[in-house]
Amino acid sequence: MCEAAAYILKPDGQEELFLSEVDVIEPDGDHLRLVSIFGEQKTIKASIHSLNLINHKVLLVEKTP
Amino acid sequence: MCEAAAYILKPDGQEELFLSEVDVIEPDGDHLRLVSIFGEQKTIKASIHSLNLINHKVLLVEKTP
């Protein structure tokens, strides 16, 4: 399988797991909707910072209000 | 392998292949740097629009100047 884990990249450089086994990430207004391979959905006011697909990792950065 | 193809999502909805077999996408100033599993690198003034990892697809949108 080719899913990835999505982490929130915090301003201090820490990475906080937001959703694992992610298949789809798509815009939903000014939010992102993430959908896991199990159909779990989460939204977050963030943008996609970077990807490392071989390491199955997606980094998100939260948008400031 | 878990790489994906990166396409530019055009304003008319068309998708134009930018780089295939992408491993890493990371910010480089106001550009993105894409690195393929073969080490090929390309940069583009764009942001990451959406992902569909099971379909091995990343969509980018170009930033207007």
PDB file of C-alpha atoms in Angstrom:
ATOM      1  CA  MET A   1       0.000   0.000   0.000  1.00  0.00           C
ATOM      2  CA  CYS A   2       1.034   3.532  -0.550  1.00  0.00           C
ATOM      3  CA  GLU A   3      -0.574   5.500   2.192  1.00  0.00           C
ATOM      4  CA  ALA A   4       1.315   7.946   4.417  1.00  0.00           C
ATOM      5  CA  ALA A   5       1.112   9.401   7.886  1.00  0.00           C
ATOM      6  CA  ALA A   6       0.214  13.092   8.103  1.00  0.00           C
ATOM      7  CA  TYR A   7       1.978  15.128  10.766  1.00  0.00           C
ATOM      8  CA  ILE A   8       1.494  18.730  11.820  1.00  0.00           C
ATOM      9  CA  LEU A   9       4.816  20.559  11.671  1.00  0.00           C
ATOM     10  CA  LYS A  10       4.800  22.835  14.717  1.00  0.00           C
ATOM     11  CA  PRO A  11       6.580  26.220  14.772  1.00  0.00           C
ATOM     12  CA  ASP A  12       9.184  24.730  17.125  1.00  0.00           C
ATOM     13  CA  GLY A  13       9.962  21.999  14.596  1.00  0.00           C
ATOM     14  CA  GLN A  14       8.156  19.214  16.417  1.00  0.00           C
ATOM     15  CA  GLU A  15       5.950  16.884  14.418  1.00  0.00           C
ATOM     16  CA  GLU A  16       2.589  15.840  15.818  1.00  0.00           C
ATOM     17  CA  LEU A  17       0.733  12.927  14.252  1.00  0.00           C
ATOM     18  CA  PHE A  18      -2.604  14.102  12.841  1.00  0.00           C
ATOM     19  CA  LEU A  19      -3.839  11.065  10.881  1.00  0.00           C
ATOM     20  CA  SER A  20      -2.185   7.829   9.861  1.00  0.00           C
ATOM     21  CA  GLU A  21      -2.751   5.662   6.779  1.00  0.00           C
ATOM     22  CA  VAL A  22      -3.751   8.692   4.714  1.00  0.00           C
ATOM     23  CA  ASP A  23      -4.882   8.146   1.145  1.00  0.00           C
ATOM     24  CA  VAL A  24      -6.399  11.464   0.047  1.00  0.00           C
ATOM     25  CA  ILE A  25      -5.703  15.065   1.039  1.00  0.00           C
ATOM     26  CA  GLU A  26      -7.793  17.693  -0.713  1.00  0.00           C
ATOM     27  CA  PRO A  27      -8.785  21.311  -0.174  1.00  0.00           C
ATOM     28  CA  ASP A  28     -12.091  22.008   1.560  1.00  0.00           C
ATOM     29  CA  GLY A  29     -12.491  25.784   1.590  1.00  0.00           C
ATOM     30  CA  ASP A  30      -9.514  27.110   3.538  1.00  0.00           C
ATOM     31  CA  HIS A  31      -9.171  23.740   5.259  1.00  0.00           C
ATOM     32  CA  LEU A  32      -7.753  20.422   4.133  1.00  0.00           C
ATOM     33  CA  ARG A  33      -9.770  17.233   4.286  1.00  0.00           C
ATOM     34  CA  LEU A  34      -7.750  14.091   4.913  1.00  0.00           C
ATOM     35  CA  VAL A  35      -9.207  10.658   4.241  1.00  0.00           C
ATOM     36  CA  SER A  36      -7.529   7.494   5.465  1.00  0.00           C
ATOM     37  CA  ILE A  37      -7.543   4.170   3.652  1.00  0.00           C
ATOM     38  CA  PHE A  38     -10.146   3.086   6.220  1.00  0.00           C
ATOM     39  CA  GLY A  39     -12.442   5.970   5.286  1.00  0.00           C
ATOM     40  CA  GLU A  40     -11.714   8.004   8.412  1.00  0.00           C
ATOM     41  CA  GLN A  41     -11.966  11.733   7.639  1.00  0.00           C
ATOM     42  CA  LYS A  42     -10.442  14.679   9.449  1.00  0.00           C
ATOM     43  CA  THR A  43     -10.242  18.326   8.494  1.00  0.00           C
ATOM     44  CA  ILE A  44      -7.686  20.884   9.550  1.00  0.00           C
ATOM     45  CA  LYS A  45      -7.020  24.528   8.737  1.00  0.00           C
ATOM     46  CA  ALA A  46      -3.626  23.862   7.241  1.00  0.00           C
ATOM     47  CA  SER A  47      -1.679  23.557   4.046  1.00  0.00           C
ATOM     48  CA  ILE A  48       0.608  20.805   2.788  1.00  0.00           C
ATOM     49  CA  HIS A  49       4.199  21.689   3.668  1.00  0.00           C
ATOM     50  CA  SER A  50       6.166  18.780   2.271  1.00  0.00           C
ATOM     51  CA  LEU A  51       6.086  15.126   1.290  1.00  0.00           C
ATOM     52  CA  ASN A  52       8.460  12.256   1.671  1.00  0.00           C
ATOM     53  CA  LEU A  53       6.688   9.407  -0.024  1.00  0.00           C
ATOM     54  CA  ILE A  54       9.357   6.732   0.341  1.00  0.00           C
ATOM     55  CA  ASN A  55       9.213   7.443   4.085  1.00  0.00           C
ATOM     56  CA  HIS A  56       5.380   7.565   3.946  1.00  0.00           C
ATOM     57  CA  LYS A  57       5.300  11.009   5.490  1.00  0.00           C
ATOM     58  CA  VAL A  58       3.292  14.160   4.820  1.00  0.00           C
ATOM     59  CA  LEU A  59       3.913  17.349   6.784  1.00  0.00           C
ATOM     60  CA  LEU A  60       1.139  19.916   7.254  1.00  0.00           C
ATOM     61  CA  VAL A  61       1.479  23.451   8.584  1.00  0.00           C
ATOM     62  CA  GLU A  62      -1.444  25.051  10.345  1.00  0.00           C
ATOM     63  CA  LYS A  63      -2.712  28.348   8.949  1.00  0.00           C
ATOM     64  CA  THR A  64      -2.782  31.188  11.422  1.00  0.00           C
ATOM     65  CA  PRO A  65      -6.292  32.665  11.781  1.00  0.00           C
TER      66      PRO A  65
ATOM     67  CA  MET B   1       7.591   1.548  -4.216  1.00  0.00           C
ATOM     68  CA  CYS B   2       5.580   4.449  -3.046  1.00  0.00           C
ATOM     69  CA  GLU B   3       6.439   7.275  -5.348  1.00  0.00           C
ATOM     70  CA  ALA B   4       3.839   9.400  -7.142  1.00  0.00           C
ATOM     71  CA  ALA B   5       3.501  11.458 -10.291  1.00  0.00           C
ATOM     72  CA  ALA B   6       3.243  15.219  -9.815  1.00  0.00           C
ATOM     73  CA  TYR B   7       0.875  17.076 -12.123  1.00  0.00           C
ATOM     74  CA  ILE B   8       0.229  20.787 -12.498  1.00  0.00           C
ATOM     75  CA  LEU B   9      -3.485  21.478 -12.110  1.00  0.00           C
ATOM     76  CA  LYS B  10      -4.235  24.153 -14.701  1.00  0.00           C
ATOM     77  CA  PRO B  11      -6.933  26.807 -14.213  1.00  0.00           C
ATOM     78  CA  ASP B  12      -9.036  25.061 -16.878  1.00  0.00           C
ATOM     79  CA  GLY B  13      -8.885  21.819 -14.879  1.00  0.00           C
ATOM     80  CA  GLN B  14      -6.395  20.062 -17.124  1.00  0.00           C
ATOM     81  CA  GLU B  15      -3.536  18.179 -15.520  1.00  0.00           C
ATOM     82  CA  GLU B  16      -0.059  18.464 -16.986  1.00  0.00           C
ATOM     83  CA  LEU B  17       2.631  16.007 -15.904  1.00  0.00           C
ATOM     84  CA  PHE B  18       5.501  17.849 -14.220  1.00  0.00           C
ATOM     85  CA  LEU B  19       7.642  15.034 -12.801  1.00  0.00           C
ATOM     86  CA  SER B  20       7.060  11.315 -12.405  1.00  0.00           C
ATOM     87  CA  GLU B  21       8.335   8.895  -9.751  1.00  0.00           C
ATOM     88  CA  VAL B  22       8.439  11.679  -7.164  1.00  0.00           C
ATOM     89  CA  ASP B  23       9.771  10.857  -3.715  1.00  0.00           C
ATOM     90  CA  VAL B  24      10.266  14.228  -2.001  1.00  0.00           C
ATOM     91  CA  ILE B  25       8.496  17.569  -2.339  1.00  0.00           C
ATOM     92  CA  GLU B  26       9.754  20.344  -0.096  1.00  0.00           C
ATOM     93  CA  PRO B  27       9.608  24.128   0.049  1.00  0.00           C
ATOM     94  CA  ASP B  28      12.502  26.087  -1.435  1.00  0.00           C
ATOM     95  CA  GLY B  29      11.760  29.748  -0.771  1.00  0.00           C
ATOM     96  CA  ASP B  30       8.467  30.444  -2.545  1.00  0.00           C
ATOM     97  CA  HIS B  31       9.088  27.497  -4.855  1.00  0.00           C
ATOM     98  CA  LEU B  32       8.752  23.766  -4.383  1.00  0.00           C
ATOM     99  CA  ARG B  33      11.628  21.402  -5.044  1.00  0.00           C
ATOM    100  CA  LEU B  34      10.630  17.962  -6.284  1.00  0.00           C
ATOM    101  CA  VAL B  35      13.050  15.064  -6.185  1.00  0.00           C
ATOM    102  CA  SER B  36      12.373  11.821  -8.009  1.00  0.00           C
ATOM    103  CA  ILE B  37      13.441   8.384  -6.808  1.00  0.00           C
ATOM    104  CA  PHE B  38      16.159   8.613  -9.465  1.00  0.00           C
ATOM    105  CA  GLY B  39      17.521  11.832  -7.967  1.00  0.00           C
ATOM    106  CA  GLU B  40      16.139  14.074 -10.687  1.00  0.00           C
ATOM    107  CA  GLN B  41      15.283  17.500  -9.260  1.00  0.00           C
ATOM    108  CA  LYS B  42      12.895  20.139 -10.558  1.00  0.00           C
ATOM    109  CA  THR B  43      11.652  23.331  -8.972  1.00  0.00           C
ATOM    110  CA  ILE B  44       8.418  25.159  -9.631  1.00  0.00           C
ATOM    111  CA  LYS B  45       6.704  28.214  -8.191  1.00  0.00           C
ATOM    112  CA  ALA B  46       3.717  26.316  -6.941  1.00  0.00           C
ATOM    113  CA  SER B  47       2.036  24.864  -3.898  1.00  0.00           C
ATOM    114  CA  ILE B  48       0.720  21.387  -3.232  1.00  0.00           C
ATOM    115  CA  HIS B  49      -2.987  21.295  -4.033  1.00  0.00           C
ATOM    116  CA  SER B  50      -3.968  17.727  -3.210  1.00  0.00           C
ATOM    117  CA  LEU B  51      -2.767  14.154  -2.908  1.00  0.00           C
ATOM    118  CA  ASN B  52      -4.198  10.821  -3.859  1.00  0.00           C
ATOM    119  CA  LEU B  53      -1.595   8.368  -2.658  1.00  0.00           C
ATOM    120  CA  ILE B  54      -3.357   5.134  -3.569  1.00  0.00           C
ATOM    121  CA  ASN B  55      -3.537   6.508  -7.110  1.00  0.00           C
ATOM    122  CA  HIS B  56       0.079   7.749  -6.846  1.00  0.00           C
ATOM    123  CA  LYS B  57      -0.917  11.274  -7.749  1.00  0.00           C
ATOM    124  CA  VAL B  58       0.075  14.720  -6.478  1.00  0.00           C
ATOM    125  CA  LEU B  59      -1.533  17.869  -7.858  1.00  0.00           C
ATOM    126  CA  LEU B  60       0.330  21.186  -7.786  1.00  0.00           C
ATOM    127  CA  VAL B  61      -1.080  24.637  -8.461  1.00  0.00           C
ATOM    128  CA  GLU B  62       1.179  27.345  -9.835  1.00  0.00           C
ATOM    129  CA  LYS B  63       1.438  30.557  -7.832  1.00  0.00           C
ATOM    130  CA  THR B  64       0.583  33.676  -9.741  1.00  0.00           C
ATOM    131  CA  PRO B  65       3.478  36.152  -9.764  1.00  0.00           C
TER     132      PRO B  65
END
